[in-house]
Tab-separated table of C-alpha atoms in Angstrom:
chain	number	residue	atom	x	y	z
A	2	UNK	CA	-23.610	16.520	-9.761
A	3	UNK	CA	-23.301	16.439	-5.993
A	4	UNK	CA	-21.029	18.846	-4.156
A	5	UNK	CA	-17.658	17.587	-2.969
A	6	UNK	CA	-14.419	18.596	-1.278
A	7	UNK	CA	-11.097	17.772	-2.917
A	8	UNK	CA	-7.859	18.570	-1.120
A	9	UNK	CA	-4.627	18.187	-3.048
A	10	UNK	CA	-1.850	16.847	-0.843
A	11	UNK	CA	1.450	18.793	-0.828
A	12	UNK	CA	3.901	16.209	-2.170
A	13	UNK	CA	6.458	16.486	-4.979
A	14	UNK	CA	6.385	13.521	-7.380
A	15	UNK	CA	9.094	12.694	-9.922
A	16	UNK	CA	8.179	9.889	-12.333
A	17	UNK	CA	10.024	8.241	-15.206
A	18	UNK	CA	12.997	6.097	-16.234
A	19	UNK	CA	16.343	6.847	-14.584
A	20	UNK	CA	14.827	9.376	-12.168
A	21	UNK	CA	16.799	7.801	-9.320
A	22	UNK	CA	19.777	9.819	-10.539
A	23	UNK	CA	18.001	12.966	-9.354
A	24	UNK	CA	18.165	11.896	-5.709
A	25	UNK	CA	21.245	14.014	-4.774
A	26	UNK	CA	19.546	17.042	-6.322
A	27	UNK	CA	16.380	16.427	-4.291
A	28	UNK	CA	18.372	15.915	-1.079
A	29	UNK	CA	20.105	19.232	-1.661
A	30	UNK	CA	16.787	20.878	-2.519
A	31	UNK	CA	15.433	19.982	0.913
A	32	UNK	CA	18.581	21.349	2.518
A	33	UNK	CA	19.563	17.978	4.021
A	34	UNK	CA	23.145	17.544	5.220
A	35	UNK	CA	22.805	14.398	7.381
A	36	UNK	CA	20.251	12.117	5.724
A	37	UNK	CA	19.685	8.588	7.061
A	38	UNK	CA	18.825	5.875	4.498
A	39	UNK	CA	16.193	3.314	5.553
A	40	UNK	CA	15.615	-0.171	4.143
A	41	UNK	CA	14.640	-3.711	5.059
A	42	UNK	CA	17.365	-6.266	5.844
A	43	UNK	CA	16.823	-7.747	2.372
A	44	UNK	CA	17.635	-4.403	0.746
A	45	UNK	CA	20.595	-3.472	2.922
A	46	UNK	CA	23.009	-3.535	-0.017
A	47	UNK	CA	20.756	-1.247	-2.086
A	48	UNK	CA	20.648	1.143	0.861
A	49	UNK	CA	24.453	1.184	1.096
A	50	UNK	CA	24.772	1.868	-2.635
A	51	UNK	CA	22.239	4.672	-2.368
A	52	UNK	CA	24.068	6.198	0.600
A	53	UNK	CA	27.321	6.174	-1.375
A	54	UNK	CA	25.789	8.398	-4.060
A	55	UNK	CA	25.099	11.173	-1.557
A	56	UNK	CA	28.714	11.891	-0.665
A	57	UNK	CA	28.839	14.089	2.440
A	58	UNK	CA	25.064	14.483	2.793
A	59	UNK	CA	24.432	11.030	4.309
A	60	UNK	CA	25.178	9.660	7.801
A	61	UNK	CA	24.626	5.989	6.992
A	62	UNK	CA	21.846	3.440	6.851
A	63	UNK	CA	19.337	1.649	9.054
A	64	UNK	CA	18.281	-1.618	7.405
A	65	UNK	CA	15.847	-2.955	9.991
A	66	UNK	CA	12.418	-2.043	8.584
A	67	UNK	CA	9.757	-4.744	9.030
A	68	UNK	CA	6.223	-5.418	7.877
A	69	UNK	CA	3.382	-3.681	9.704
A	70	UNK	CA	5.770	-1.131	11.309
A	71	UNK	CA	6.249	-2.633	14.796
A	72	UNK	CA	6.751	0.105	17.384
A	73	UNK	CA	9.841	-1.637	18.764
A	74	UNK	CA	11.572	-1.331	15.384
A	75	UNK	CA	10.685	2.361	15.251
A	76	UNK	CA	12.203	2.830	18.717
A	77	UNK	CA	15.424	1.170	17.560
A	78	UNK	CA	15.555	3.339	14.439
A	79	UNK	CA	14.974	6.470	16.501
A	80	UNK	CA	18.087	5.651	18.536
A	81	UNK	CA	20.072	5.658	15.288
A	82	UNK	CA	18.451	8.940	14.198
A	83	UNK	CA	19.456	10.546	17.482
A	84	UNK	CA	22.962	9.054	17.654
A	85	UNK	CA	23.814	10.203	14.132
A	86	UNK	CA	21.974	13.529	14.367
A	87	UNK	CA	20.056	12.829	11.172
A	88	UNK	CA	18.213	15.768	9.629
A	89	UNK	CA	16.204	13.824	7.045
A	90	UNK	CA	15.108	10.378	5.933
A	91	UNK	CA	15.431	8.498	2.634
A	92	UNK	CA	13.374	5.315	2.324
A	93	UNK	CA	14.079	2.834	-0.463
A	94	UNK	CA	11.861	-0.211	-0.898
A	95	UNK	CA	8.210	-1.030	-0.344
A	96	UNK	CA	5.559	-0.342	2.248
A	97	UNK	CA	7.605	-1.642	5.185
A	98	UNK	CA	10.380	0.897	4.667
A	99	UNK	CA	7.968	3.702	3.861
A	100	UNK	CA	6.042	2.884	7.029
A	101	UNK	CA	9.189	3.136	9.131
A	102	UNK	CA	10.076	6.516	7.619
A	103	UNK	CA	6.569	7.758	8.393
A	104	UNK	CA	6.710	6.483	11.970
A	105	UNK	CA	9.998	8.326	12.530
A	106	UNK	CA	8.647	11.477	10.875
A	107	UNK	CA	5.578	11.419	13.127
A	108	UNK	CA	7.823	11.534	16.177
A	109	UNK	CA	10.513	13.887	14.856
A	110	UNK	CA	8.942	15.846	11.964
A	111	UNK	CA	11.998	15.051	9.831
A	112	UNK	CA	11.509	15.469	6.053
A	113	UNK	CA	11.237	12.317	3.944
A	114	UNK	CA	12.236	11.270	0.440
A	115	UNK	CA	10.759	7.931	-0.635
A	116	UNK	CA	12.061	5.825	-3.520
A	117	UNK	CA	9.482	3.040	-4.049
A	118	UNK	CA	10.591	-0.262	-5.551
A	119	UNK	CA	7.179	-1.973	-5.263
A	120	UNK	CA	3.602	-0.980	-6.031
A	121	UNK	CA	2.526	-0.439	-2.404
A	122	UNK	CA	1.296	3.151	-2.886
A	123	UNK	CA	1.651	4.174	0.751
A	124	UNK	CA	4.260	6.758	-0.212
A	125	UNK	CA	1.414	8.940	-1.529
A	126	UNK	CA	-0.571	8.980	1.711
A	127	UNK	CA	-0.654	10.796	5.045
A	128	UNK	CA	-1.570	7.458	6.663
A	129	UNK	CA	0.541	5.480	9.118
A	130	UNK	CA	-0.253	1.974	10.363
A	131	UNK	CA	1.683	0.713	13.389
A	132	UNK	CA	1.619	-2.589	15.252
A	133	UNK	CA	1.745	-2.969	19.031
A	134	UNK	CA	1.257	-6.317	20.806
A	135	UNK	CA	-0.355	-7.947	17.781
A	136	UNK	CA	-2.801	-5.154	17.019
A	137	UNK	CA	-2.405	-2.752	14.110
A	138	UNK	CA	-3.821	0.763	14.333
A	139	UNK	CA	-3.814	3.559	11.771
A	140	UNK	CA	-3.848	7.323	11.881
A	141	UNK	CA	-3.789	10.211	9.419
A	142	UNK	CA	-1.401	13.132	9.780
A	143	UNK	CA	0.283	15.432	7.286
A	144	UNK	CA	3.420	14.998	9.394
A	145	UNK	CA	3.884	11.539	7.844
A	146	UNK	CA	3.314	12.548	4.216
A	147	UNK	CA	6.666	12.338	2.356
A	148	UNK	CA	7.925	15.599	0.922
A	149	UNK	CA	9.348	13.959	-2.227
A	150	UNK	CA	8.576	10.685	-3.998
A	151	UNK	CA	10.894	9.483	-6.768
A	152	UNK	CA	9.316	6.844	-9.019
A	153	UNK	CA	11.941	5.187	-11.185
A	154	UNK	CA	10.500	2.462	-13.416
A	155	UNK	CA	13.982	0.975	-13.846
A	156	UNK	CA	14.170	0.143	-10.127
A	157	UNK	CA	11.113	-2.109	-10.425
A	158	UNK	CA	12.570	-4.321	-13.175
A	159	UNK	CA	14.146	-6.652	-10.591
A	160	UNK	CA	10.984	-6.929	-8.474
A	161	UNK	CA	10.105	-10.652	-8.642
A	162	UNK	CA	7.073	-11.457	-10.766
A	163	UNK	CA	5.181	-12.974	-7.836
A	164	UNK	CA	5.685	-9.973	-5.587
A	165	UNK	CA	4.860	-7.667	-8.504
A	166	UNK	CA	1.463	-9.340	-8.791
A	167	UNK	CA	0.553	-9.200	-5.113
A	168	UNK	CA	1.935	-5.692	-4.694
A	169	UNK	CA	-0.049	-4.529	-7.718
A	170	UNK	CA	-3.321	-6.010	-6.449
A	171	UNK	CA	-2.617	-4.359	-3.101
A	172	UNK	CA	-2.511	-1.056	-4.994
A	173	UNK	CA	-5.744	-1.882	-6.833
A	174	UNK	CA	-7.401	-2.355	-3.436
A	175	UNK	CA	-6.782	1.308	-2.615
A	176	UNK	CA	-8.591	2.413	-5.756
A	177	UNK	CA	-11.464	-0.059	-5.366
A	178	UNK	CA	-12.323	1.238	-1.908
A	179	UNK	CA	-11.806	4.851	-2.982
A	180	UNK	CA	-14.628	4.393	-5.488
A	181	UNK	CA	-17.162	3.849	-2.706
A	182	UNK	CA	-15.513	5.898	0.047
A	183	UNK	CA	-17.806	7.953	2.246
A	184	UNK	CA	-15.826	11.100	1.385
A	185	UNK	CA	-15.234	10.225	-2.268
A	186	UNK	CA	-15.129	12.817	-5.023
A	187	UNK	CA	-15.183	12.763	-8.849
A	188	UNK	CA	-11.490	13.615	-9.243
A	189	UNK	CA	-10.393	10.730	-7.062
A	190	UNK	CA	-12.853	8.455	-8.883
A	191	UNK	CA	-11.180	9.282	-12.208
A	192	UNK	CA	-7.760	8.451	-10.776
A	193	UNK	CA	-9.079	5.250	-9.221
A	194	UNK	CA	-10.570	3.913	-12.430
A	195	UNK	CA	-7.460	4.758	-14.433
A	196	UNK	CA	-5.207	3.230	-11.770
A	197	UNK	CA	-7.140	-0.047	-11.759
A	198	UNK	CA	-7.099	-0.143	-15.572
A	199	UNK	CA	-3.347	0.450	-15.794
A	200	UNK	CA	-2.480	-2.212	-13.234
A	201	UNK	CA	-4.948	-4.814	-14.513
A	202	UNK	CA	-3.453	-4.383	-17.991
A	203	UNK	CA	0.150	-4.512	-16.810
A	204	UNK	CA	0.297	-7.234	-14.146
A	205	UNK	CA	-0.388	-10.271	-16.381
A	206	UNK	CA	2.218	-8.985	-18.831
A	207	UNK	CA	4.771	-8.674	-16.025
A	208	UNK	CA	3.940	-12.210	-14.891
A	209	UNK	CA	4.859	-13.388	-18.396
A	210	UNK	CA	7.892	-11.125	-18.841
A	211	UNK	CA	9.210	-9.309	-15.739
A	212	UNK	CA	11.526	-7.208	-17.946
A	213	UNK	CA	8.673	-5.729	-20.019
A	214	UNK	CA	9.541	-2.049	-19.537
A	215	UNK	CA	6.259	-0.747	-20.935
A	216	UNK	CA	4.248	-2.958	-18.580
A	217	UNK	CA	6.470	-1.949	-15.678
A	218	UNK	CA	5.819	1.704	-16.511
A	219	UNK	CA	2.065	1.135	-16.614
A	220	UNK	CA	2.130	-0.717	-13.301
A	221	UNK	CA	4.120	1.964	-11.493
A	222	UNK	CA	1.893	4.680	-12.952
A	223	UNK	CA	-1.158	2.752	-11.763
A	224	UNK	CA	0.362	2.304	-8.315
A	225	UNK	CA	0.999	6.046	-8.078
A	226	UNK	CA	-2.634	6.801	-8.951
A	227	UNK	CA	-4.002	4.186	-6.558
A	228	UNK	CA	-1.754	5.451	-3.773
A	229	UNK	CA	-2.974	8.998	-4.374
A	230	UNK	CA	-6.545	7.689	-3.987
A	231	UNK	CA	-5.658	6.096	-0.665
A	232	UNK	CA	-4.226	9.413	0.479
A	233	UNK	CA	-7.239	11.451	-0.629
A	234	UNK	CA	-10.213	9.582	0.852
A	235	UNK	CA	-11.101	7.138	3.601
A	236	UNK	CA	-11.193	3.383	3.244
A	237	UNK	CA	-13.679	0.720	4.387
A	238	UNK	CA	-14.042	-2.986	5.224
A	239	UNK	CA	-11.254	-4.346	3.031
A	240	UNK	CA	-8.497	-2.278	4.621
A	241	UNK	CA	-9.955	-2.845	8.073
A	242	UNK	CA	-9.766	-6.616	7.657
A	243	UNK	CA	-6.274	-6.551	6.180
A	244	UNK	CA	-4.961	-4.469	9.076
A	245	UNK	CA	-6.538	-6.895	11.538
A	246	UNK	CA	-5.067	-9.909	9.752
A	247	UNK	CA	-1.625	-8.360	9.474
A	248	UNK	CA	-1.487	-7.235	13.076
A	249	UNK	CA	-2.975	-10.385	14.624
A	250	UNK	CA	-1.145	-13.020	12.586
A	251	UNK	CA	1.804	-11.147	11.022
A	252	UNK	CA	0.600	-12.149	7.560
A	253	UNK	CA	2.446	-10.770	4.511
A	254	UNK	CA	0.879	-7.433	3.672
A	255	UNK	CA	0.520	-7.490	-0.111
A	256	UNK	CA	-0.522	-11.145	-0.283
A	257	UNK	CA	-3.217	-10.558	2.336
A	258	UNK	CA	-4.658	-7.671	0.317
A	259	UNK	CA	-4.653	-9.767	-2.858
A	260	UNK	CA	-6.576	-12.570	-1.122
A	261	UNK	CA	-9.152	-10.474	0.731
A	262	UNK	CA	-10.009	-7.867	-1.925
A	263	UNK	CA	-12.431	-9.933	-4.087
A	264	UNK	CA	-14.337	-11.072	-0.991
A	265	UNK	CA	-14.582	-7.612	0.557
A	266	UNK	CA	-15.845	-6.168	-2.727
A	267	UNK	CA	-18.431	-8.962	-3.003
A	268	UNK	CA	-19.643	-8.111	0.519
A	269	UNK	CA	-20.262	-4.488	-0.507
A	270	UNK	CA	-21.093	-4.794	-4.213
A	271	UNK	CA	-24.899	-4.644	-4.057
A	272	UNK	CA	-24.802	-1.361	-2.144
A	273	UNK	CA	-22.358	0.425	-4.490
A	274	UNK	CA	-23.473	-0.269	-8.097
A	275	UNK	CA	-21.853	2.868	-9.559
A	276	UNK	CA	-18.482	1.949	-8.068
A	277	UNK	CA	-18.823	-1.622	-9.320
A	278	UNK	CA	-19.616	-0.325	-12.820
A	279	UNK	CA	-16.407	1.724	-12.843
A	280	UNK	CA	-14.363	-1.242	-11.596
A	281	UNK	CA	-15.845	-3.519	-14.248
A	282	UNK	CA	-15.116	-0.947	-16.928
A	283	UNK	CA	-11.496	-0.791	-15.766
A	284	UNK	CA	-11.207	-4.594	-15.619
A	285	UNK	CA	-12.894	-5.092	-18.974
A	286	UNK	CA	-15.892	-7.213	-18.002
A	287	UNK	CA	-18.711	-7.964	-15.587
A	288	UNK	CA	-18.599	-9.550	-12.105
A	289	UNK	CA	-15.844	-7.400	-10.625
A	290	UNK	CA	-15.216	-9.572	-7.531
A	291	UNK	CA	-14.715	-12.694	-9.639
A	292	UNK	CA	-12.490	-10.814	-12.104
A	293	UNK	CA	-10.255	-9.673	-9.238
A	294	UNK	CA	-10.091	-13.254	-7.979
A	295	UNK	CA	-9.161	-14.409	-11.485
A	296	UNK	CA	-6.553	-11.644	-11.812
A	297	UNK	CA	-4.862	-12.964	-8.667
A	298	UNK	CA	-4.773	-16.395	-10.287
A	299	UNK	CA	-3.375	-14.992	-13.516
A	300	UNK	CA	-0.387	-13.464	-11.708
A	301	UNK	CA	0.154	-16.533	-9.486
A	302	UNK	CA	-0.812	-14.674	-6.321
A	303	UNK	CA	-2.026	-16.737	-3.356
A	304	UNK	CA	-5.803	-16.888	-3.048
A	305	UNK	CA	-6.193	-18.560	0.357
A	306	UNK	CA	-5.345	-17.070	3.752
A	307	UNK	CA	-4.372	-20.509	5.015
A	308	UNK	CA	-1.609	-20.549	2.392
A	309	UNK	CA	0.020	-17.431	3.885
A	310	UNK	CA	-0.038	-18.601	7.489
A	311	UNK	CA	-3.433	-17.773	8.978
A	312	UNK	CA	-4.760	-20.452	11.365
A	313	UNK	CA	-8.335	-21.612	10.875
A	314	UNK	CA	-9.018	-20.902	14.534
A	315	UNK	CA	-8.343	-17.225	13.831
A	316	UNK	CA	-11.498	-16.722	11.740
A	317	UNK	CA	-13.697	-15.987	14.769
A	318	UNK	CA	-11.020	-13.705	16.233
A	319	UNK	CA	-10.950	-11.598	13.059
A	320	UNK	CA	-14.727	-11.181	13.220
A	321	UNK	CA	-14.486	-10.189	16.889
A	322	UNK	CA	-11.846	-7.557	16.169
A	323	UNK	CA	-13.734	-6.175	13.149
A	324	UNK	CA	-16.881	-5.682	15.216
A	325	UNK	CA	-15.127	-4.464	18.370
A	326	UNK	CA	-14.184	-1.148	16.773
A	327	UNK	CA	-16.097	-0.998	13.473
A	328	UNK	CA	-15.117	1.580	10.885
A	329	UNK	CA	-17.441	3.034	8.247
A	330	UNK	CA	-18.573	0.687	5.483
A	331	UNK	CA	-21.337	1.027	2.859
A	332	UNK	CA	-22.897	-2.216	4.170
A	333	UNK	CA	-23.371	-2.730	7.941
A	334	UNK	CA	-20.916	-5.178	9.460
A	335	UNK	CA	-22.639	-8.367	10.618
A	336	UNK	CA	-20.857	-11.166	12.385
A	337	UNK	CA	-22.201	-13.995	10.220
A	338	UNK	CA	-21.350	-12.120	7.033
A	339	UNK	CA	-17.828	-11.275	8.178
A	340	UNK	CA	-17.168	-14.858	9.239
A	341	UNK	CA	-18.418	-16.165	5.897
A	342	UNK	CA	-16.202	-13.667	4.071
A	343	UNK	CA	-13.096	-14.671	6.029
A	344	UNK	CA	-13.948	-18.373	5.777
A	345	UNK	CA	-14.117	-18.221	1.976
A	346	UNK	CA	-10.886	-16.201	1.866
A	347	UNK	CA	-9.244	-18.695	4.209
A	348	UNK	CA	-10.248	-21.629	2.017
A	349	UNK	CA	-9.380	-19.868	-1.242
A	350	UNK	CA	-12.886	-20.107	-2.694
A	351	UNK	CA	-14.183	-17.646	-5.296
A	352	UNK	CA	-16.015	-14.646	-3.818
A	353	UNK	CA	-19.684	-15.280	-3.060
């Protein structure tokens, strides 16, 4: 057994059915008197209903969160925070809303409560990705780690089956890369394998019956575990490419992860046999990259970058950006290999 460092992140997690009803109690527990509720435009009504449950402890809503956390949206939200003298943030929704809460917290140090309604997992991390002028950059800071996360399985029952599939594979991506992270540890590896197993078991069931409460519970549990993995260790090529693609072409976040993951794992697989063995055990069979590709098909997720809006001419640009500021990866980044990876993902071919 090799030595390792494991640092438990200081977040309070509440998980179950009907846990949303505990929100006023958690707001009071943090001493908030003027909380601001954040959401995307599509979830504006949910944000208003949430705000109404908080009586005098809420100063309204800001329903302008967008994918990839553009800095101009954060600036607009900060004006609302200042104008209403907010003393805390409540984010309801997926990664876009969580990202906005984190961006505000980084600049103000306001406490956050996150109520996830997708399987994004970012609520469990001290990581913030922001987009400026078509380029997405990330940073780690405990200032952006939410103080409280309320997982309510019931709130995911209305998540469309298609988005459930892509969001769930996005979560699996966190665990896959955690299994071969440079700073990985055995505790995180246990969570990663269990998270992949739970989601891989649940997502096809949800695709067949979105109201399957047991499957929804498994999926949200898996997303929690995978998010905790993302928060505990560093990531590699897969996340690098997805951030580039999202920032450069404004591609949908979860769908991009679902498309790229099998190809990124195939690129690294030969160098990380122990990680691949764990992934295959969780997925229930050999050839982990192909099984992830097949899982995307089973949940009707897109499998080609061209189908989510990436231009073919952008393939070379992605390779340029990946090599311009390379992050750690178990296999060295080579231009030809990266271009082949993106080409296959663009065309929707099985991973090589």
